[in-house]
XYZ file of N, CA and C in Angstrom:
870
model
N 65.971 111.723 91.263
C 65.662 113.096 91.446
C 66.797 114.067 91.549
N 66.778 115.132 90.884
C 68.022 116.029 90.886
C 67.911 116.766 92.306
N 69.092 117.075 92.709
C 69.054 118.014 94.018
C 70.158 118.958 93.998
N 70.727 119.406 95.228
C 71.903 120.217 95.222
C 71.622 121.669 95.200
N 70.409 122.093 95.273
C 70.042 123.465 95.361
C 70.620 124.047 96.710
N 70.328 123.512 97.713
C 70.920 124.196 99.109
C 72.330 124.012 99.182
N 72.801 123.052 98.663
C 74.317 122.779 98.847
C 75.030 123.875 98.039
N 74.401 124.182 96.778
C 75.123 125.157 95.796
C 75.006 126.519 96.509
N 73.966 126.752 97.145
C 73.750 128.131 97.872
C 74.754 128.210 98.928
N 74.954 127.009 99.686
C 75.981 127.155 100.942
C 77.250 127.411 100.528
N 77.715 126.544 99.334
C 79.019 126.693 98.858
C 79.289 128.150 98.245
N 78.339 128.780 97.722
C 78.483 129.925 96.872
C 78.282 131.131 97.750
N 77.726 130.967 98.883
C 77.372 132.139 99.837
C 78.329 133.326 99.802
N 79.630 133.035 100.143
C 80.530 133.996 100.417
C 80.954 134.726 99.022
N 80.899 134.154 97.851
C 81.201 134.705 96.700
C 79.928 135.414 95.919
N 78.676 135.293 96.577
C 77.715 136.136 95.996
C 77.570 137.589 96.132
N 77.098 138.253 95.236
C 76.878 139.744 95.435
C 76.011 140.043 96.731
N 76.017 141.094 97.278
C 75.175 141.399 98.588
C 73.765 141.080 98.358
N 73.068 141.646 97.303
C 71.747 141.259 97.149
C 71.413 139.880 96.878
N 72.264 139.157 96.208
C 71.968 137.839 95.868
C 72.136 137.011 97.136
N 73.155 137.438 97.945
C 73.355 136.812 99.258
C 72.213 136.927 100.100
N 71.487 138.042 100.087
C 70.309 138.371 100.904
C 69.160 137.262 100.619
N 68.949 137.206 99.271
C 67.756 136.133 98.876
C 68.267 134.767 99.215
N 69.642 134.402 99.069
C 70.247 133.123 99.316
C 69.990 132.670 100.830
N 70.342 133.894 101.749
C 70.138 133.522 103.011
C 68.603 133.217 103.457
N 67.721 133.906 102.685
C 66.328 133.678 103.001
C 65.952 132.284 102.494
N 66.518 131.786 101.471
C 66.153 130.500 100.917
C 66.700 129.428 101.844
N 67.817 129.618 102.556
C 68.324 128.745 103.424
C 67.774 128.713 104.659
N 67.127 129.802 105.051
C 66.366 129.774 106.272
C 64.858 129.326 106.144
N 64.357 129.471 104.825
C 62.919 129.169 104.540
C 62.869 128.180 103.416
N 63.410 126.961 103.207
C 63.384 126.249 101.948
C 61.919 125.754 101.654
N 61.309 125.308 102.721
C 59.864 124.812 102.355
C 58.980 125.885 101.872
N 59.089 127.043 102.207
C 58.386 128.310 101.901
C 58.597 128.660 100.442
N 59.895 128.492 100.060
C 60.370 128.987 98.688
C 59.764 127.962 97.862
N 59.439 126.657 98.173
C 58.961 125.722 97.280
C 57.596 126.083 96.619
N 56.860 126.972 97.336
C 55.425 127.498 97.051
C 55.586 128.755 96.450
N 56.526 129.404 96.384
C 56.557 130.799 95.999
C 57.125 130.970 94.570
N 56.487 132.078 94.026
C 56.696 132.395 92.669
C 58.034 133.328 92.658
N 58.534 133.660 91.709
C 59.644 134.744 91.710
C 59.178 136.047 92.354
N 57.836 136.454 91.832
C 57.258 137.714 92.324
C 57.276 137.708 93.843
N 56.744 136.407 94.379
C 56.427 136.367 95.902
C 57.845 136.282 96.674
N 58.706 135.564 96.250
C 60.091 135.347 96.905
C 60.730 136.784 96.937
N 60.667 137.589 95.853
C 61.290 138.956 95.749
C 60.679 139.667 96.915
N 59.373 139.629 97.218
C 58.664 140.437 98.371
C 59.202 139.898 99.682
N 59.241 138.664 99.719
C 59.547 137.994 101.030
C 60.993 138.261 101.391
N 61.884 138.241 100.407
C 63.223 138.442 100.700
C 63.732 139.955 100.622
N 62.837 140.872 100.069
C 63.183 142.276 99.918
C 64.199 142.558 98.845
N 64.174 141.847 97.668
C 64.973 142.065 96.587
C 64.136 142.042 95.212
N 64.796 142.452 94.257
C 64.106 142.528 92.818
C 64.079 141.062 92.335
N 63.105 141.040 91.427
C 62.920 139.665 90.736
C 64.252 139.408 89.882
N 64.686 140.394 89.411
C 66.022 140.264 88.642
C 67.149 139.638 89.502
N 67.272 140.073 90.738
C 68.262 139.616 91.563
C 68.047 138.019 91.717
N 66.734 137.493 91.796
C 66.537 136.124 91.976
C 67.016 135.292 90.748
N 66.718 135.939 89.476
C 67.313 135.266 88.326
C 68.754 135.377 88.303
N 69.407 136.388 88.651
C 70.814 136.362 88.762
C 71.391 135.512 89.775
N 70.693 135.116 90.757
C 71.181 134.152 91.688
C 71.256 132.952 91.006
N 70.297 132.387 90.405
C 70.154 131.069 89.817
C 71.341 131.085 88.680
N 71.516 132.125 88.028
C 72.681 132.053 87.173
C 74.032 131.925 87.811
N 74.125 132.673 88.849
C 75.289 132.518 89.678
C 75.641 131.052 90.157
N 74.478 130.371 90.332
C 74.575 128.901 90.875
C 74.600 127.980 89.660
N 74.985 128.559 88.528
C 75.022 127.728 87.127
C 73.705 126.975 87.026
N 72.638 127.516 87.197
C 71.332 126.860 86.812
C 70.766 127.726 85.747
N 69.776 127.117 85.263
C 69.013 127.612 84.129
C 67.980 128.831 84.510
N 67.461 128.654 85.762
C 66.553 129.714 86.048
C 65.855 129.257 87.516
N 64.986 130.073 88.058
C 64.409 129.983 89.299
C 63.760 128.518 89.434
N 63.079 128.063 88.347
C 62.433 126.793 88.385
C 63.252 125.662 88.598
N 64.436 125.497 88.063
C 65.430 124.550 88.361
C 66.005 124.637 89.605
N 66.051 125.837 90.246
C 66.505 125.827 91.724
C 65.516 125.405 92.572
N 64.218 125.678 92.394
C 63.116 125.148 93.223
C 63.097 123.519 93.003
N 63.361 122.942 91.930
C 63.236 121.580 91.616
C 64.508 121.021 92.397
N 65.616 121.590 92.334
C 66.715 121.062 93.070
C 66.508 121.196 94.568
N 65.940 122.217 95.058
C 65.666 122.432 96.550
C 64.654 121.225 96.946
N 63.663 121.072 96.134
C 62.657 119.923 96.179
C 63.429 118.664 96.544
N 64.289 118.339 95.552
C 65.122 117.164 95.727
C 65.975 117.103 97.102
N 66.438 118.206 97.503
C 67.142 118.180 98.823
C 66.262 117.969 100.016
N 65.110 118.478 99.981
C 64.232 118.351 101.039
C 63.720 116.902 101.084
N 63.374 116.340 99.890
C 63.047 114.857 99.949
C 64.133 114.002 100.500
N 65.332 114.273 99.964
C 66.598 113.463 100.346
C 66.830 113.688 101.948
N 66.702 114.858 102.511
C 66.999 115.135 103.900
C 65.845 114.316 104.872
N 64.694 114.184 104.182
C 63.576 113.517 104.919
C 63.970 112.012 105.266
N 64.749 111.503 104.452
C 65.330 110.055 104.381
C 66.592 109.915 104.982
N 67.263 111.044 105.546
C 68.490 111.079 106.126
C 68.648 111.789 107.300
N 68.733 111.204 108.347
C 68.677 111.700 109.703
C 69.809 112.681 109.905
N 71.097 111.870 109.575
C 72.250 112.798 109.902
C 72.793 113.241 108.575
N 72.579 114.535 108.305
C 72.722 115.089 107.104
C 73.939 116.269 106.926
N 74.346 116.507 108.159
C 75.243 117.764 108.269
C 76.674 117.139 108.645
N 77.749 117.879 108.353
C 79.006 117.411 108.814
C 79.256 117.497 110.328
N 79.910 116.416 110.702
C 80.108 116.318 112.053
C 81.465 116.763 112.482
N 81.510 117.561 113.624
C 82.571 117.985 114.357
C 83.543 116.743 114.717
N 84.808 116.907 114.397
C 85.797 115.718 114.860
C 86.184 116.188 116.208
N 86.003 115.317 117.175
C 86.319 115.661 118.576
C 87.770 114.681 118.783
N 88.944 115.592 119.016
C 90.128 114.946 119.172
C 90.212 114.116 120.428
N 89.337 114.340 121.395
C 89.540 113.576 122.668
C 88.325 112.531 122.706
N 87.651 112.230 121.459
C 86.663 111.404 121.526
C 86.945 109.969 121.380
N 86.012 108.919 121.421
C 86.375 107.410 121.368
C 86.833 107.097 119.964
N 87.365 105.944 119.832
C 87.750 105.501 118.575
C 86.605 105.210 117.614
N 85.451 104.494 118.235
C 84.288 104.417 117.372
C 83.690 105.680 116.883
N 83.670 106.700 117.702
C 83.114 107.990 117.236
C 84.108 108.525 116.226
N 85.391 108.458 116.382
C 86.146 108.934 115.383
C 86.089 108.279 113.992
N 85.928 107.055 114.033
C 85.762 106.244 112.747
C 84.412 106.707 112.068
N 83.470 106.791 112.991
C 82.097 107.256 112.428
C 82.108 108.698 111.926
N 82.754 109.507 112.611
C 82.611 110.953 112.194
C 83.479 111.216 110.882
N 84.680 110.727 110.871
C 85.380 110.939 109.662
C 84.860 110.253 108.422
N 84.408 109.118 108.609
C 83.864 108.351 107.536
C 82.502 109.026 107.135
N 81.669 109.484 107.877
C 80.477 110.215 107.515
C 80.831 111.461 106.812
N 81.746 112.225 107.204
C 82.123 113.457 106.555
C 82.519 113.281 105.099
N 83.352 112.131 105.005
C 83.883 111.805 103.652
C 82.824 111.268 102.891
N 81.811 110.514 103.175
C 80.806 110.047 102.485
C 79.796 111.324 102.006
N 79.701 112.133 102.932
C 78.734 113.310 102.704
C 79.381 114.289 101.670
N 80.646 114.316 101.716
C 81.369 115.396 100.741
C 81.229 114.674 99.286
N 81.190 113.383 99.064
C 81.010 112.878 97.690
C 79.514 113.006 97.473
N 78.790 112.671 98.361
C 77.276 112.926 98.036
C 76.839 114.403 97.622
N 77.448 115.372 98.372
C 77.192 116.769 98.043
C 77.833 117.064 96.755
N 79.004 116.502 96.370
C 79.744 116.852 95.228
C 78.890 116.337 93.969
N 78.288 115.120 94.096
C 77.481 114.574 93.005
C 76.270 115.469 92.632
N 75.867 116.318 93.620
C 74.864 117.249 93.348
C 75.137 118.481 92.767
N 76.491 118.880 92.586
C 76.856 120.019 92.039
C 77.835 119.810 90.870
N 78.140 118.574 90.634
C 79.031 118.215 89.524
C 77.988 117.995 88.231
N 78.260 118.835 87.295
C 77.595 118.789 85.927
C 78.057 117.605 85.009
N 77.059 116.794 84.745
C 77.263 115.644 83.901
C 77.933 116.140 82.507
N 77.278 117.103 82.178
C 77.812 117.622 80.770
C 79.199 118.077 80.740
N 79.660 118.751 81.730
C 80.961 119.406 81.911
C 81.979 118.087 82.187
N 81.417 117.002 82.854
C 82.322 115.900 83.012
C 82.495 115.246 81.745
N 81.502 115.132 80.890
C 81.707 114.385 79.563
C 82.704 115.377 78.718
N 82.537 116.810 78.727
C 83.309 117.611 78.061
C 84.895 117.409 78.568
N 85.010 117.298 79.696
C 86.387 117.076 80.307
C 86.961 115.820 79.917
N 86.318 114.685 79.946
C 86.778 113.364 79.500
C 87.088 113.394 78.044
N 86.153 114.190 77.306
C 86.653 114.137 75.715
C 87.829 115.016 75.529
N 88.001 116.086 76.111
C 89.128 116.850 75.845
C 90.326 116.287 76.381
N 90.353 115.534 77.716
C 91.509 114.988 78.199
C 91.894 113.691 77.343
N 90.921 113.071 76.759
C 91.123 111.876 75.855
C 91.789 112.181 74.751
N 91.623 113.318 74.214
C 92.064 113.682 72.869
C 93.433 114.607 72.912
N 93.713 114.874 74.194
C 94.953 115.835 74.422
C 96.220 114.965 74.050
N 97.215 115.952 73.420
C 98.489 115.352 73.261
C 99.133 115.104 74.442
N 99.309 116.267 75.233
C 99.760 116.176 76.860
C 98.688 116.776 77.654
N 98.802 116.307 78.913
C 98.047 116.922 79.947
C 98.848 117.333 81.077
N 98.843 118.467 81.547
C 99.595 119.010 82.475
C 98.669 119.424 83.643
N 98.929 118.795 84.973
C 98.052 118.995 86.005
C 98.889 119.905 87.070
N 97.992 120.891 87.563
C 98.655 121.917 88.512
C 98.045 121.985 89.894
N 98.644 121.801 90.884
C 98.060 121.835 92.287
C 99.090 122.375 93.163
N 98.883 122.993 94.192
C 99.754 123.417 95.345
C 99.300 122.846 96.523
N 100.176 122.656 97.553
C 99.709 122.035 98.702
C 99.013 120.595 98.721
N 97.783 120.735 99.458
C 97.069 119.441 99.433
C 96.509 119.114 97.961
N 96.257 120.126 97.187
C 95.792 119.923 95.821
C 97.009 119.324 94.940
N 98.290 119.469 95.425
C 99.333 118.897 94.679
C 99.369 117.522 94.901
N 98.731 117.023 95.869
C 98.675 115.472 96.130
C 97.633 115.045 95.102
N 96.575 115.680 95.028
C 95.568 115.310 93.975
C 96.200 115.501 92.457
N 96.883 116.198 92.206
C 97.576 116.403 90.899
C 98.471 115.287 90.625
N 99.218 114.819 91.603
C 100.235 113.653 91.567
C 99.462 112.411 91.365
N 98.218 112.137 92.037
C 97.376 111.035 91.796
C 96.892 110.833 90.343
N 96.379 111.953 89.876
C 95.984 111.915 88.505
C 97.070 111.524 87.540
N 98.183 112.251 87.675
C 99.478 111.908 86.812
C 99.678 110.419 86.982
N 99.803 109.800 88.245
C 99.953 108.355 88.262
C 99.002 107.503 87.579
N 97.552 107.952 87.686
C 96.588 107.118 87.041
C 96.775 107.155 85.575
N 97.070 108.352 84.969
C 97.073 108.473 83.564
C 98.465 107.924 83.045
N 99.465 107.944 83.685
C 100.682 107.284 83.263
C 100.471 105.788 83.194
N 99.719 105.226 84.150
C 99.350 103.703 84.051
C 98.577 103.368 82.865
N 97.874 104.168 82.245
C 97.265 103.873 80.846
C 97.902 104.609 79.669
N 99.244 104.830 79.793
C 99.934 105.240 78.770
C 99.633 106.740 78.155
N 99.210 107.617 79.074
C 98.802 108.893 78.707
C 100.028 109.837 79.197
N 100.334 110.698 78.254
C 101.516 111.785 78.606
C 100.870 112.766 79.604
N 101.362 112.873 80.755
C 100.803 113.672 81.844
C 101.987 114.066 82.682
N 102.095 115.447 82.901
C 103.124 116.065 83.714
C 102.353 116.788 84.923
N 102.945 116.862 85.969
C 102.432 117.597 87.283
C 103.672 118.339 87.904
N 103.271 119.479 88.176
C 104.362 120.389 88.941
C 103.809 121.061 90.139
N 104.649 120.958 91.215
C 104.185 121.418 92.611
C 104.491 122.847 92.786
N 105.321 123.541 92.130
C 105.635 124.882 92.415
C 105.518 125.858 91.271
N 105.445 127.146 91.612
C 105.047 127.986 90.318
C 106.024 127.979 89.275
N 107.404 128.055 89.667
C 108.362 128.053 88.527
C 108.266 127.018 87.592
N 108.099 125.849 88.000
C 108.007 124.681 87.121
C 106.527 124.646 86.384
N 105.607 125.112 87.221
C 104.264 125.120 86.557
C 104.217 126.349 85.279
N 104.812 127.387 85.681
C 104.916 128.426 84.465
C 105.789 128.109 83.438
N 106.767 127.289 83.661
C 107.558 126.830 82.504
C 107.037 125.853 81.651
N 106.159 124.909 82.360
C 105.301 124.043 81.432
C 104.221 124.608 80.640
N 103.580 125.619 81.416
C 102.446 126.291 80.799
C 102.873 127.164 79.502
N 104.071 127.759 79.786
C 104.555 128.482 78.542
C 104.670 127.793 77.276
N 104.959 126.409 77.487
C 105.436 125.619 76.316
C 104.195 124.867 75.746
N 103.069 124.926 76.286
C 101.921 124.339 75.866
C 101.361 124.836 74.444
N 100.514 123.995 73.759
C 99.962 124.338 72.506
C 98.346 124.051 72.459
N 97.852 124.363 71.413
C 96.454 124.055 71.375
C 96.076 122.489 71.323
N 97.056 121.632 71.334
C 96.760 120.290 71.551
C 96.816 119.739 72.847
N 97.165 120.663 73.805
C 97.410 120.324 75.196
C 96.336 120.764 76.005
N 96.175 120.079 77.250
C 95.318 120.457 78.336
C 95.888 120.929 79.614
N 95.472 122.014 80.198
C 95.984 122.350 81.552
C 94.876 122.128 82.474
N 95.235 121.311 83.641
C 94.156 120.959 84.577
C 94.721 121.655 85.850
N 93.929 122.690 86.313
C 94.179 123.376 87.366
C 93.343 122.801 88.634
N 93.988 122.450 89.811
C 93.197 122.088 90.905
C 93.510 122.923 92.108
N 92.491 123.523 92.669
C 92.412 124.344 93.843
C 91.090 124.375 94.455
N 91.161 123.843 95.700
C 89.637 123.677 96.388
C 89.095 125.207 96.445
N 89.970 126.047 97.038
C 89.429 127.375 97.457
C 89.201 128.070 95.955
N 89.976 127.764 95.063
C 89.786 128.618 93.625
C 90.737 129.915 93.763
N 91.358 129.989 94.789
C 91.923 131.509 95.185
C 93.420 131.393 95.073
N 94.025 130.087 94.792
C 95.566 129.934 94.830
C 96.110 130.705 93.745
N 96.902 131.716 94.104
C 97.438 132.674 93.132
C 98.360 131.935 92.137
N 99.149 130.903 92.396
C 100.080 130.175 91.473
C 99.267 129.455 90.456
N 98.093 128.914 90.863
C 97.313 128.290 89.915
C 96.685 129.264 88.892
N 96.166 130.347 89.474
C 95.620 131.400 88.571
C 96.373 131.881 87.538
N 97.769 132.129 87.985
C 98.756 132.803 87.039
C 99.036 131.764 85.972
N 99.228 130.608 86.417
C 99.602 129.374 85.567
C 98.593 129.155 84.388
N 97.381 129.157 84.858
C 96.372 128.811 83.983
C 96.120 129.984 82.957
N 96.445 131.081 83.326
C 96.524 132.285 82.643
C 97.537 132.213 81.339
N 98.722 131.728 81.766
C 99.749 131.411 80.921
C 99.412 130.332 79.875
N 98.893 129.219 80.337
C 98.497 128.203 79.588
C 97.320 128.570 78.487
N 96.579 129.349 78.993
C 95.525 129.873 77.971
C 96.233 130.697 77.057
N 97.000 131.598 77.330
C 97.804 132.428 76.271
C 98.622 131.484 75.361
N 98.971 130.372 75.812
C 99.803 129.420 74.971
C 98.883 128.677 74.085
N 97.642 128.695 74.172
C 96.577 128.068 73.362
C 95.825 126.839 73.842
N 96.301 126.454 75.050
C 95.831 125.303 75.706
C 94.408 125.253 76.108
N 93.730 124.107 76.132
C 92.415 124.170 76.811
C 92.470 123.981 78.299
N 91.861 124.787 79.180
C 92.014 124.947 80.477
C 90.709 124.154 81.367
N 91.045 123.129 82.026
C 90.118 122.707 82.872
C 90.329 122.968 84.413
N 89.172 123.359 85.162
C 89.524 123.636 86.547
C 88.663 122.624 87.442
N 89.233 122.458 88.715
C 88.479 121.641 89.651
C 88.533 122.428 90.949
N 87.416 123.033 91.348
C 87.378 123.922 92.593
C 86.178 123.681 93.280
N 86.105 124.217 94.445
C 84.647 124.177 95.199
C 83.745 124.942 94.442
N 82.522 124.670 94.634
C 81.324 125.374 93.948
C 81.340 126.751 94.160
N 81.069 127.424 93.098
C 80.940 128.985 93.121
C 81.882 129.739 92.472
N 81.655 131.052 92.247
C 82.639 131.843 91.553
C 83.804 132.056 92.153
N 85.032 131.865 91.430
C 86.206 132.070 92.071
C 87.302 132.344 90.742
N 88.461 132.921 90.994
C 89.442 133.273 89.858
C 89.804 131.999 88.996
N 89.971 130.916 89.724
C 90.345 129.666 88.997
C 89.312 129.142 88.039
N 88.179 128.986 88.524
C 87.216 128.602 87.529
C 86.922 129.514 86.356
N 87.041 130.769 86.693
C 86.760 131.816 85.758
C 87.885 131.819 84.650
N 89.064 131.162 84.953
C 90.219 130.977 83.900
C 89.921 129.987 83.072
N 89.034 129.181 83.576
C 88.897 127.757 82.673
C 87.832 127.805 81.586
N 88.002 126.955 80.645
C 87.169 126.535 79.587
C 86.043 125.605 80.043
N 86.548 124.521 80.934
C 85.564 123.637 81.423
C 85.841 123.664 82.863
N 84.644 123.791 83.642
C 84.624 123.809 85.262
C 83.946 122.668 85.676
N 84.878 122.213 86.615
C 84.277 121.005 87.309
C 84.229 121.510 88.900
N 83.287 121.128 89.638
C 83.259 121.458 90.971
C 83.031 120.427 92.038
N 83.603 120.603 93.261
C 83.275 119.661 94.373
C 82.579 120.434 95.338
N 82.080 119.667 96.475
C 81.566 120.383 97.601
C 81.862 119.551 98.746
N 82.301 120.387 99.779
C 82.636 119.882 101.167
C 82.470 121.063 102.052
N 81.301 121.051 102.957
C 81.028 122.022 103.801
C 81.558 121.923 105.188
N 82.504 121.107 105.220
C 83.160 120.911 106.596
C 83.757 122.362 106.990
N 83.599 122.723 108.291
C 83.866 124.177 108.674
C 84.985 124.011 109.762
N 85.177 123.074 110.565
C 86.316 123.089 111.432
C 87.557 123.002 111.105
N 88.508 123.780 111.510
C 89.913 123.788 111.149
C 90.445 122.400 111.558
N 89.926 121.720 112.426
C 90.495 120.372 112.658
C 90.301 119.393 111.559
N 89.273 119.752 110.844
C 89.059 118.826 109.634
C 90.086 119.024 108.537
N 90.760 120.077 108.535
C 91.726 120.424 107.425
C 91.120 120.220 106.035
N 91.844 119.582 105.229
C 91.570 119.345 103.838
C 90.984 117.779 103.712
N 90.487 117.244 104.716
C 90.187 115.887 104.468
C 88.965 115.396 103.706
N 87.730 115.839 104.082
C 86.619 115.512 103.255
C 86.608 116.266 101.818
N 87.254 117.327 101.794
C 87.289 118.091 100.445
C 88.311 117.329 99.558
N 89.339 116.748 100.182
C 90.364 115.982 99.174
C 89.694 114.751 98.873
N 88.838 114.157 99.615
C 88.118 112.838 99.306
C 87.201 113.155 98.174
N 86.589 114.280 98.084
C 85.695 114.699 97.139
C 86.410 114.903 95.893
N 87.654 115.554 95.775
C 88.447 115.910 94.636
C 88.856 114.517 94.046
N 89.482 113.676 94.818
C 89.904 112.290 94.485
C 88.706 111.489 93.807
N 87.568 111.639 94.202
C 86.595 111.045 93.557
C 86.283 111.483 92.239
N 86.316 112.924 91.959
C 86.234 113.389 90.662
C 87.345 112.970 89.696
N 88.616 112.948 90.319
C 89.675 112.345 89.516
C 89.593 110.964 89.130
N 88.959 110.147 90.071
C 88.691 108.606 89.604
C 87.600 108.685 88.579
N 86.706 109.562 88.566
C 85.659 109.772 87.567
C 86.248 109.906 86.209
N 87.089 110.908 86.180
C 87.761 111.420 84.962
C 88.614 110.282 84.372
N 89.342 109.573 85.253
C 90.226 108.593 84.948
C 89.579 107.332 84.270
N 88.539 106.826 84.860
C 87.676 105.782 84.317
C 87.131 106.204 83.009
N 86.706 107.486 83.016
C 86.178 107.773 81.659
C 87.044 107.810 80.512
N 88.231 108.326 80.923
C 89.316 108.255 79.732
C 89.669 106.942 79.503
N 89.878 105.981 80.508
C 90.195 104.632 80.105
C 89.262 104.002 79.350
N 87.980 104.228 79.470
C 86.951 103.461 78.748
C 86.924 103.891 77.302
N 87.400 105.070 77.017
C 87.318 105.464 75.644
C 88.307 104.742 74.772
N 89.351 104.342 75.352
C 90.116 103.280 74.592
C 90.460 101.974 75.494
N 89.329 101.259 75.808
C 89.435 100.283 76.877
C 90.486 99.359 76.584
N 90.547 98.641 75.381
C 91.431 97.497 75.036
C 93.036 98.021 75.211
N 93.205 99.304 74.758
C 94.643 99.870 74.895
C 94.950 100.072 76.322
N 93.854 100.515 77.057
C 94.319 101.076 78.567
C 94.321 99.586 79.242
N 93.733 98.618 78.938
C 93.822 97.333 79.721
C 95.299 96.790 79.399
N 95.634 96.810 78.142
C 97.048 96.347 77.912
C 98.185 97.267 78.550
N 97.854 98.473 78.558
C 98.940 99.397 79.373
C 98.975 99.036 80.768
N 97.887 98.793 81.413
C 97.745 98.298 82.818
C 98.376 97.090 83.046
N 98.348 96.215 82.137
C 98.938 94.963 82.386
C 100.384 95.052 82.199
N 100.962 95.933 81.412
C 102.338 96.197 81.179
C 103.046 96.896 82.410
N 102.314 97.834 82.839
C 102.809 98.633 83.989
C 102.574 97.707 85.224
N 101.701 96.900 85.437
C 101.642 95.802 86.551
C 102.673 94.912 86.497
N 103.067 94.313 85.281
C 104.132 93.388 85.110
C 105.448 94.072 85.400
N 105.510 95.295 84.988
C 106.887 96.126 85.206
C 107.162 96.266 86.681
N 106.304 96.454 87.635
C 106.674 96.721 88.925
C 106.422 95.512 89.782
N 106.077 94.350 89.127
C 105.810 93.176 89.960
C 107.022 92.736 90.781
N 108.288 92.907 90.253
C 109.480 92.685 90.907
C 109.722 93.393 92.253
N 109.187 94.503 92.263
C 109.267 95.342 93.505
C 108.258 94.885 94.807
N 107.468 93.933 94.516
C 106.608 93.389 95.543
C 107.004 92.211 96.170
N 106.965 91.990 97.484
C 107.312 90.932 98.395
C 106.774 89.545 97.713
N 105.418 89.547 97.274
C 104.907 88.395 96.699
C 104.881 88.704 95.193
N 105.998 88.459 94.369
C 105.985 88.874 93.009
C 105.136 88.523 91.927
N 104.480 87.438 92.406
C 103.232 86.874 91.353
C 101.987 87.443 91.697
N 101.943 88.376 92.653
C 100.518 88.997 93.006
C 100.708 90.439 93.232
N 99.485 91.149 92.807
C 99.463 92.722 93.021
C 99.128 92.911 94.376
N 99.904 93.559 95.073
C 99.734 93.908 96.542
C 99.862 95.357 96.748
């Protein structure tokens, strides 16, 4: 069953236009009522035009109101089987068992929420594009730089040419020399990171295909991309930092990596064997992968 309607609305709430936000708030407060409402009825209940509801669905990257209702129905069915469905506050003075439970719960929930907003079609497009690219350049700043480095390391293991740059000067330099055979992959959870926005614009002007990985909703980074991938993590506390959102991003990176490797499975396995043997001497137990 497809779901993710309510998650998509929550993630997009701050980026929606005022009238769209008004109906979005109504849906979040009355999801069961919306399930039995037509566009006309919902427009009356929320005090907006029917066109606004259609625009809201499009802002959520959905085909229309019926798909939104279908996804909300999936959310409601899922929540009825899941007692603890919200992100938990992390208490710094809590017990160790509570700490283990709350952090793990939030990480798991962020992956589940991401699965509901991640387009299978766009994932396939991204894998195709990355698989065919002459060179892949991954750009991220701060916590997203860690995600970029992880993707670079993974692609390097299967003999894919991949570069990652943590600062704007390096990013801009690489982007300026890209061609239409290359892919620029911009990672920014907020989608508001100025360095990444400017770098992707340069890459686009150079002819490269641009892929973005941001939180769900409209933002400058995804607007600069040809292929848009989204994650979801509704953790609110400053204490949580970029923990659950980072796990969600890493999960998408793993999906892309396995997809790319599977396109040339035999070559990827041989490359993994070569790189594993190359670093074996650096391990205390040289005959084992540790």
